[in-house]
């Protein structure tokens, strides 16, 4: 029943996804797959809400083709606010796609930028930070958080990607959480809904289950057990727009950190 295996010459490849969908797939159980997807998603969301009673529900909307699925679900079914972490090193056309989509669908939308913050007050070991320890011997300001990091600590390689995720995105999510919790008990929680699937979770911030609690944040993956093909069927069912940058480059383009050493996507972006 699941897409992903070529059985014979009657199969066709979908232009909108990296999996294979058999001819007549929509008639042969697709509607039931979407119903099961919605039912499982609602169960996971309700469990998280009943358990943690969040004061706010945010749907992380990167503008990607998978992200729009879970954002549509969370906003229309649970009244979530679509939020966008503007890394300031992405494609503006992709960011505008997120804004336009939220407006067209009537979703509440909020965006925060990853702005430079200046030199840290302390080092990791708790001692006072001294700019003289930097390669240039002084602190250099940047127009973005990414520029600021590169000017002072060098270009981040693959091993630094988790650190850059924390700097460019996680801190933005923390800012959303602080605002939402104002006026509430300090032990109150905020829910973040993501479109992470189990088959990709090992490379996306370490998600290991449908629901995770991290320092007052409840991370919920309502479609954790679905497939890429399921996401494609959901987009077709509800007529969700595709990210125009993805159709050219193959990625959503909201953060270009991973393209530092890859020439072809960079050429296509240009």
mmCIF file of C-alpha atoms in Angstrom:
data_model
loop_
_atom_site.group_PDB
_atom_site.id
_atom_site.type_symbol
_atom_site.label_atom_id
_atom_site.label_comp_id
_atom_site.label_asym_id
_atom_site.label_seq_id
_atom_site.Cartn_x
_atom_site.Cartn_y
_atom_site.Cartn_z
ATOM 1 C CA UNK A 1 0.000 0.000 0.000
ATOM 2 C CA UNK A 2 2.883 2.414 0.670
ATOM 3 C CA UNK A 3 4.588 4.268 -2.206
ATOM 4 C CA UNK A 4 8.316 3.842 -2.646
ATOM 5 C CA UNK A 5 8.712 0.550 -4.516
ATOM 6 C CA UNK A 6 8.567 0.190 -8.300
ATOM 7 C CA UNK A 7 6.582 -2.956 -8.979
ATOM 8 C CA UNK A 8 6.125 -2.870 -12.733
ATOM 9 C CA UNK A 9 5.989 -0.689 -15.825
ATOM 10 C CA UNK A 10 2.514 0.544 -14.901
ATOM 11 C CA UNK A 11 3.912 2.669 -12.083
ATOM 12 C CA UNK A 12 4.524 6.342 -12.612
ATOM 13 C CA UNK A 13 6.809 8.748 -10.831
ATOM 14 C CA UNK A 14 5.157 11.751 -9.227
ATOM 15 C CA UNK A 15 6.744 15.049 -10.272
ATOM 16 C CA UNK A 16 5.958 16.527 -6.883
ATOM 17 C CA UNK A 17 7.638 13.937 -4.669
ATOM 18 C CA UNK A 18 10.620 11.607 -4.552
ATOM 19 C CA UNK A 19 8.472 8.489 -4.178
ATOM 20 C CA UNK A 20 6.552 6.400 -6.660
ATOM 21 C CA UNK A 21 2.763 6.468 -6.808
ATOM 22 C CA UNK A 22 0.952 3.689 -8.710
ATOM 23 C CA UNK A 23 -1.597 4.555 -11.377
ATOM 24 C CA UNK A 24 -5.000 4.959 -9.768
ATOM 25 C CA UNK A 25 -3.412 5.486 -6.340
ATOM 26 C CA UNK A 26 -6.000 8.145 -5.474
ATOM 27 C CA UNK A 27 -8.850 5.736 -6.072
ATOM 28 C CA UNK A 28 -7.081 2.769 -4.493
ATOM 29 C CA UNK A 29 -7.114 3.740 -0.833
ATOM 30 C CA UNK A 30 -5.713 7.292 -0.980
ATOM 31 C CA UNK A 31 -8.801 8.786 0.635
ATOM 32 C CA UNK A 32 -8.560 6.277 3.476
ATOM 33 C CA UNK A 33 -4.869 7.067 3.934
ATOM 34 C CA UNK A 34 -5.682 10.735 4.409
ATOM 35 C CA UNK A 35 -8.462 9.900 6.874
ATOM 36 C CA UNK A 36 -6.052 7.707 8.833
ATOM 37 C CA UNK A 37 -3.426 10.469 8.720
ATOM 38 C CA UNK A 38 -5.878 13.015 10.113
ATOM 39 C CA UNK A 39 -7.169 10.613 12.746
ATOM 40 C CA UNK A 40 -3.673 9.772 14.000
ATOM 41 C CA UNK A 41 -2.650 13.411 13.958
ATOM 42 C CA UNK A 42 -5.679 14.457 15.987
ATOM 43 C CA UNK A 43 -5.017 11.705 18.518
ATOM 44 C CA UNK A 44 -1.408 12.794 19.018
ATOM 45 C CA UNK A 45 -2.322 16.474 19.291
ATOM 46 C CA UNK A 46 -5.133 15.836 21.778
ATOM 47 C CA UNK A 47 -2.891 13.652 23.895
ATOM 48 C CA UNK A 48 -0.251 16.394 24.070
ATOM 49 C CA UNK A 49 -2.810 19.099 24.828
ATOM 50 C CA UNK A 50 -4.538 17.087 27.548
ATOM 51 C CA UNK A 51 -1.221 16.088 29.129
ATOM 52 C CA UNK A 52 0.619 19.434 29.109
ATOM 53 C CA UNK A 53 -2.164 22.045 28.707
ATOM 54 C CA UNK A 54 -0.055 24.524 26.686
ATOM 55 C CA UNK A 55 -0.782 28.250 26.915
ATOM 56 C CA UNK A 56 -0.066 28.615 23.185
ATOM 57 C CA UNK A 57 0.226 26.398 20.118
ATOM 58 C CA UNK A 58 2.701 27.315 17.378
ATOM 59 C CA UNK A 59 3.150 25.569 14.029
ATOM 60 C CA UNK A 60 6.671 25.927 12.687
ATOM 61 C CA UNK A 61 6.247 27.039 9.071
ATOM 62 C CA UNK A 62 9.562 27.038 7.199
ATOM 63 C CA UNK A 63 7.656 27.485 3.890
ATOM 64 C CA UNK A 64 8.708 23.997 2.749
ATOM 65 C CA UNK A 65 6.365 21.533 1.057
ATOM 66 C CA UNK A 66 6.292 19.233 4.084
ATOM 67 C CA UNK A 67 6.045 22.113 6.542
ATOM 68 C CA UNK A 68 2.915 23.486 4.892
ATOM 69 C CA UNK A 69 1.102 20.188 5.510
ATOM 70 C CA UNK A 70 1.496 20.188 9.285
ATOM 71 C CA UNK A 71 0.948 23.961 9.436
ATOM 72 C CA UNK A 72 -2.356 23.620 7.574
ATOM 73 C CA UNK A 73 -3.383 20.807 9.935
ATOM 74 C CA UNK A 74 -2.426 22.600 13.162
ATOM 75 C CA UNK A 75 -3.876 25.958 12.155
ATOM 76 C CA UNK A 76 -7.194 24.717 10.763
ATOM 77 C CA UNK A 77 -7.844 21.960 13.314
ATOM 78 C CA UNK A 78 -6.337 23.412 16.492
ATOM 79 C CA UNK A 79 -6.121 27.169 15.927
ATOM 80 C CA UNK A 80 -2.333 27.253 16.017
ATOM 81 C CA UNK A 81 -0.314 30.325 15.068
ATOM 82 C CA UNK A 82 2.015 29.770 12.107
ATOM 83 C CA UNK A 83 5.498 31.006 13.009
ATOM 84 C CA UNK A 84 8.528 31.519 10.796
ATOM 85 C CA UNK A 85 12.143 31.669 11.973
ATOM 86 C CA UNK A 86 13.785 34.077 9.544
ATOM 87 C CA UNK A 87 17.442 32.965 9.475
ATOM 88 C CA UNK A 88 18.297 35.975 7.272
ATOM 89 C CA UNK A 89 20.439 33.676 5.093
ATOM 90 C CA UNK A 90 17.596 32.305 3.009
ATOM 91 C CA UNK A 91 15.809 33.186 -0.222
ATOM 92 C CA UNK A 92 13.396 36.085 0.160
ATOM 93 C CA UNK A 93 11.026 34.470 -2.340
ATOM 94 C CA UNK A 94 10.706 31.507 0.026
ATOM 95 C CA UNK A 95 9.989 33.737 3.025
ATOM 96 C CA UNK A 96 7.390 35.661 1.030
ATOM 97 C CA UNK A 97 5.772 32.373 0.081
ATOM 98 C CA UNK A 98 5.287 31.645 3.801
ATOM 99 C CA UNK A 99 3.740 35.077 4.410
ATOM 100 C CA UNK A 100 1.476 34.922 1.365
ATOM 101 C CA UNK A 101 0.303 31.399 2.143
ATOM 102 C CA UNK A 102 -0.629 32.327 5.703
ATOM 103 C CA UNK A 103 -2.536 35.385 4.467
ATOM 104 C CA UNK A 104 -4.368 33.482 1.734
ATOM 105 C CA UNK A 105 -5.450 30.720 4.134
ATOM 106 C CA UNK A 106 -6.379 33.092 6.946
ATOM 107 C CA UNK A 107 -3.807 31.762 9.432
ATOM 108 C CA UNK A 108 -2.450 33.880 12.243
ATOM 109 C CA UNK A 109 1.214 34.410 11.308
ATOM 110 C CA UNK A 110 4.273 35.677 13.159
ATOM 111 C CA UNK A 111 7.878 36.021 12.053
ATOM 112 C CA UNK A 112 11.072 36.715 13.983
ATOM 113 C CA UNK A 113 14.553 37.351 12.617
ATOM 114 C CA UNK A 114 17.818 35.838 13.778
ATOM 115 C CA UNK A 115 19.429 39.174 14.616
ATOM 116 C CA UNK A 116 23.009 39.758 15.818
ATOM 117 C CA UNK A 117 23.348 39.992 19.594
ATOM 118 C CA UNK A 118 26.902 41.240 20.111
ATOM 119 C CA UNK A 119 29.703 39.539 22.048
ATOM 120 C CA UNK A 120 28.754 37.002 24.715
ATOM 121 C CA UNK A 121 29.193 38.040 28.336
ATOM 122 C CA UNK A 122 30.582 34.680 29.409
ATOM 123 C CA UNK A 123 32.536 31.788 27.954
ATOM 124 C CA UNK A 124 31.217 28.240 28.131
ATOM 125 C CA UNK A 125 33.268 27.561 31.259
ATOM 126 C CA UNK A 126 31.663 30.549 32.994
ATOM 127 C CA UNK A 127 34.668 32.857 32.775
ATOM 128 C CA UNK A 128 34.445 36.355 31.330
ATOM 129 C CA UNK A 129 34.564 36.543 27.544
ATOM 130 C CA UNK A 130 37.645 38.331 26.204
ATOM 131 C CA UNK A 131 37.533 39.376 22.517
ATOM 132 C CA UNK A 132 41.323 39.177 22.482
ATOM 133 C CA UNK A 133 40.969 35.388 22.263
ATOM 134 C CA UNK A 134 39.340 35.678 18.820
ATOM 135 C CA UNK A 135 41.413 35.119 15.639
ATOM 136 C CA UNK A 136 41.332 38.853 14.841
ATOM 137 C CA UNK A 137 41.856 39.896 18.444
ATOM 138 C CA UNK A 138 38.651 41.961 18.482
ATOM 139 C CA UNK A 139 34.900 41.566 18.147
ATOM 140 C CA UNK A 140 33.414 42.330 14.716
ATOM 141 C CA UNK A 141 29.748 43.192 14.262
ATOM 142 C CA UNK A 142 27.660 41.658 11.475
ATOM 143 C CA UNK A 143 24.341 42.558 9.870
ATOM 144 C CA UNK A 144 22.929 39.106 10.664
ATOM 145 C CA UNK A 145 23.521 36.510 13.359
ATOM 146 C CA UNK A 146 25.201 34.293 10.780
ATOM 147 C CA UNK A 147 27.551 37.066 9.647
ATOM 148 C CA UNK A 148 28.377 37.851 13.243
ATOM 149 C CA UNK A 149 29.300 34.216 13.888
ATOM 150 C CA UNK A 150 31.444 33.903 10.744
ATOM 151 C CA UNK A 151 33.316 37.148 11.347
ATOM 152 C CA UNK A 152 34.305 36.124 14.851
ATOM 153 C CA UNK A 153 34.477 32.318 14.899
ATOM 154 C CA UNK A 154 34.945 31.323 11.248
ATOM 155 C CA UNK A 155 32.771 29.556 8.688
ATOM 156 C CA UNK A 156 30.769 26.697 10.247
ATOM 157 C CA UNK A 157 31.509 23.295 8.737
ATOM 158 C CA UNK A 158 29.206 20.239 8.778
ATOM 159 C CA UNK A 159 30.095 19.480 12.398
ATOM 160 C CA UNK A 160 28.805 22.910 13.417
ATOM 161 C CA UNK A 161 25.332 22.518 11.917
ATOM 162 C CA UNK A 162 23.647 21.559 15.238
ATOM 163 C CA UNK A 163 25.208 24.648 16.819
ATOM 164 C CA UNK A 164 24.029 26.848 13.969
ATOM 165 C CA UNK A 165 20.515 25.384 14.273
ATOM 166 C CA UNK A 166 20.478 26.501 17.903
ATOM 167 C CA UNK A 167 21.773 29.963 16.992
ATOM 168 C CA UNK A 168 19.606 30.627 13.921
ATOM 169 C CA UNK A 169 16.355 28.841 14.788
ATOM 170 C CA UNK A 170 16.162 27.499 18.319
ATOM 171 C CA UNK A 171 16.757 30.918 19.875
ATOM 172 C CA UNK A 172 13.970 32.344 17.729
ATOM 173 C CA UNK A 173 11.612 29.628 19.008
ATOM 174 C CA UNK A 174 12.711 30.443 22.563
ATOM 175 C CA UNK A 175 11.771 34.089 21.945
ATOM 176 C CA UNK A 176 8.300 33.027 20.800
ATOM 177 C CA UNK A 177 7.985 30.894 23.930
ATOM 178 C CA UNK A 178 9.010 33.715 26.281
ATOM 179 C CA UNK A 179 6.426 36.046 24.775
ATOM 180 C CA UNK A 180 3.661 33.433 24.968
ATOM 181 C CA UNK A 181 4.398 32.648 28.620
ATOM 182 C CA UNK A 182 4.251 36.268 29.794
ATOM 183 C CA UNK A 183 1.616 36.569 32.488
ATOM 184 C CA UNK A 184 1.463 32.801 33.024
ATOM 185 C CA UNK A 185 2.961 30.527 35.641
ATOM 186 C CA UNK A 186 6.660 29.909 35.038
ATOM 187 C CA UNK A 187 5.905 26.181 34.806
ATOM 188 C CA UNK A 188 3.431 26.698 31.966
ATOM 189 C CA UNK A 189 4.253 25.141 28.612
ATOM 190 C CA UNK A 190 4.152 26.166 24.966
ATOM 191 C CA UNK A 191 3.542 23.696 22.133
ATOM 192 C CA UNK A 192 5.513 23.678 18.894
ATOM 193 C CA UNK A 193 4.110 21.529 16.070
ATOM 194 C CA UNK A 194 6.528 20.252 13.432
ATOM 195 C CA UNK A 195 6.305 18.159 10.290
ATOM 196 C CA UNK A 196 9.170 15.825 11.150
ATOM 197 C CA UNK A 197 8.687 12.178 10.150
ATOM 198 C CA UNK A 198 10.268 9.162 11.865
ATOM 199 C CA UNK A 199 12.284 8.222 8.768
ATOM 200 C CA UNK A 200 14.093 11.565 8.784
ATOM 201 C CA UNK A 201 14.141 12.447 12.496
ATOM 202 C CA UNK A 202 17.741 11.332 13.071
ATOM 203 C CA UNK A 203 19.010 14.219 10.960
ATOM 204 C CA UNK A 204 16.528 16.850 12.119
ATOM 205 C CA UNK A 205 17.327 18.067 15.615
ATOM 206 C CA UNK A 206 17.143 14.623 17.215
ATOM 207 C CA UNK A 207 13.380 14.025 17.271
ATOM 208 C CA UNK A 208 12.753 10.485 18.508
ATOM 209 C CA UNK A 209 9.031 10.319 19.218
ATOM 210 C CA UNK A 210 5.635 11.863 18.530
ATOM 211 C CA UNK A 211 5.756 14.088 21.632
ATOM 212 C CA UNK A 212 8.801 15.451 23.424
ATOM 213 C CA UNK A 213 9.134 17.918 26.303
ATOM 214 C CA UNK A 214 12.235 20.110 26.312
ATOM 215 C CA UNK A 215 12.562 22.842 28.962
ATOM 216 C CA UNK A 216 8.964 23.998 28.918
ATOM 217 C CA UNK A 217 8.552 23.447 25.192
ATOM 218 C CA UNK A 218 6.332 20.624 23.977
ATOM 219 C CA UNK A 219 7.449 19.455 20.551
ATOM 220 C CA UNK A 220 4.712 17.539 18.748
ATOM 221 C CA UNK A 221 5.067 15.646 15.470
ATOM 222 C CA UNK A 222 1.437 14.718 14.603
ATOM 223 C CA UNK A 223 2.441 13.021 11.336
ATOM 224 C CA UNK A 224 5.522 11.318 12.751
ATOM 225 C CA UNK A 225 4.583 7.881 11.368
ATOM 226 C CA UNK A 226 3.464 9.064 7.918
ATOM 227 C CA UNK A 227 5.458 8.843 4.687
ATOM 228 C CA UNK A 228 6.566 11.395 2.133
ATOM 229 C CA UNK A 229 3.875 9.992 -0.158
ATOM 230 C CA UNK A 230 1.232 10.666 2.507
ATOM 231 C CA UNK A 231 2.323 14.301 2.658
ATOM 232 C CA UNK A 232 1.996 14.548 -1.118
ATOM 233 C CA UNK A 233 -1.549 13.134 -1.009
ATOM 234 C CA UNK A 234 -2.478 15.596 1.762
ATOM 235 C CA UNK A 235 -1.259 18.546 -0.329
ATOM 236 C CA UNK A 236 -3.311 17.336 -3.290
ATOM 237 C CA UNK A 237 -6.422 16.775 -1.175
ATOM 238 C CA UNK A 238 -6.423 20.291 0.292
ATOM 239 C CA UNK A 239 -4.928 22.124 -2.694
ATOM 240 C CA UNK A 240 -1.906 23.439 -0.804
ATOM 241 C CA UNK A 241 0.533 25.536 -2.864
ATOM 242 C CA UNK A 242 4.080 24.334 -3.514
ATOM 243 C CA UNK A 243 7.136 26.373 -2.611
ATOM 244 C CA UNK A 244 8.355 27.961 -5.897
ATOM 245 C CA UNK A 245 12.000 27.810 -4.779
ATOM 246 C CA UNK A 246 11.813 24.060 -4.155
ATOM 247 C CA UNK A 247 10.621 23.437 -7.703
ATOM 248 C CA UNK A 248 13.837 25.007 -9.031
ATOM 249 C CA UNK A 249 16.484 24.100 -6.467
ATOM 250 C CA UNK A 250 15.109 21.083 -4.624
ATOM 251 C CA UNK A 251 15.096 22.713 -1.159
ATOM 252 C CA UNK A 252 12.783 25.279 0.411
ATOM 253 C CA UNK A 253 15.550 27.897 0.545
ATOM 254 C CA UNK A 254 14.584 29.337 3.938
ATOM 255 C CA UNK A 255 18.096 28.553 5.233
ATOM 256 C CA UNK A 256 21.099 28.143 2.929
ATOM 257 C CA UNK A 257 23.623 27.041 5.530
ATOM 258 C CA UNK A 258 23.946 23.545 4.042
ATOM 259 C CA UNK A 259 24.832 24.906 0.576
ATOM 260 C CA UNK A 260 28.218 26.365 1.510
ATOM 261 C CA UNK A 261 30.122 23.643 -0.338
ATOM 262 C CA UNK A 262 27.501 22.549 -2.910
ATOM 263 C CA UNK A 263 27.830 24.296 -6.264
ATOM 264 C CA UNK A 264 24.780 23.137 -8.273
ATOM 265 C CA UNK A 265 21.975 24.326 -5.927
ATOM 266 C CA UNK A 266 23.897 27.592 -5.468
ATOM 267 C CA UNK A 267 24.018 28.063 -9.258
ATOM 268 C CA UNK A 268 20.277 27.380 -9.537
ATOM 269 C CA UNK A 269 19.551 29.874 -6.751
ATOM 270 C CA UNK A 270 21.478 32.521 -8.651
#
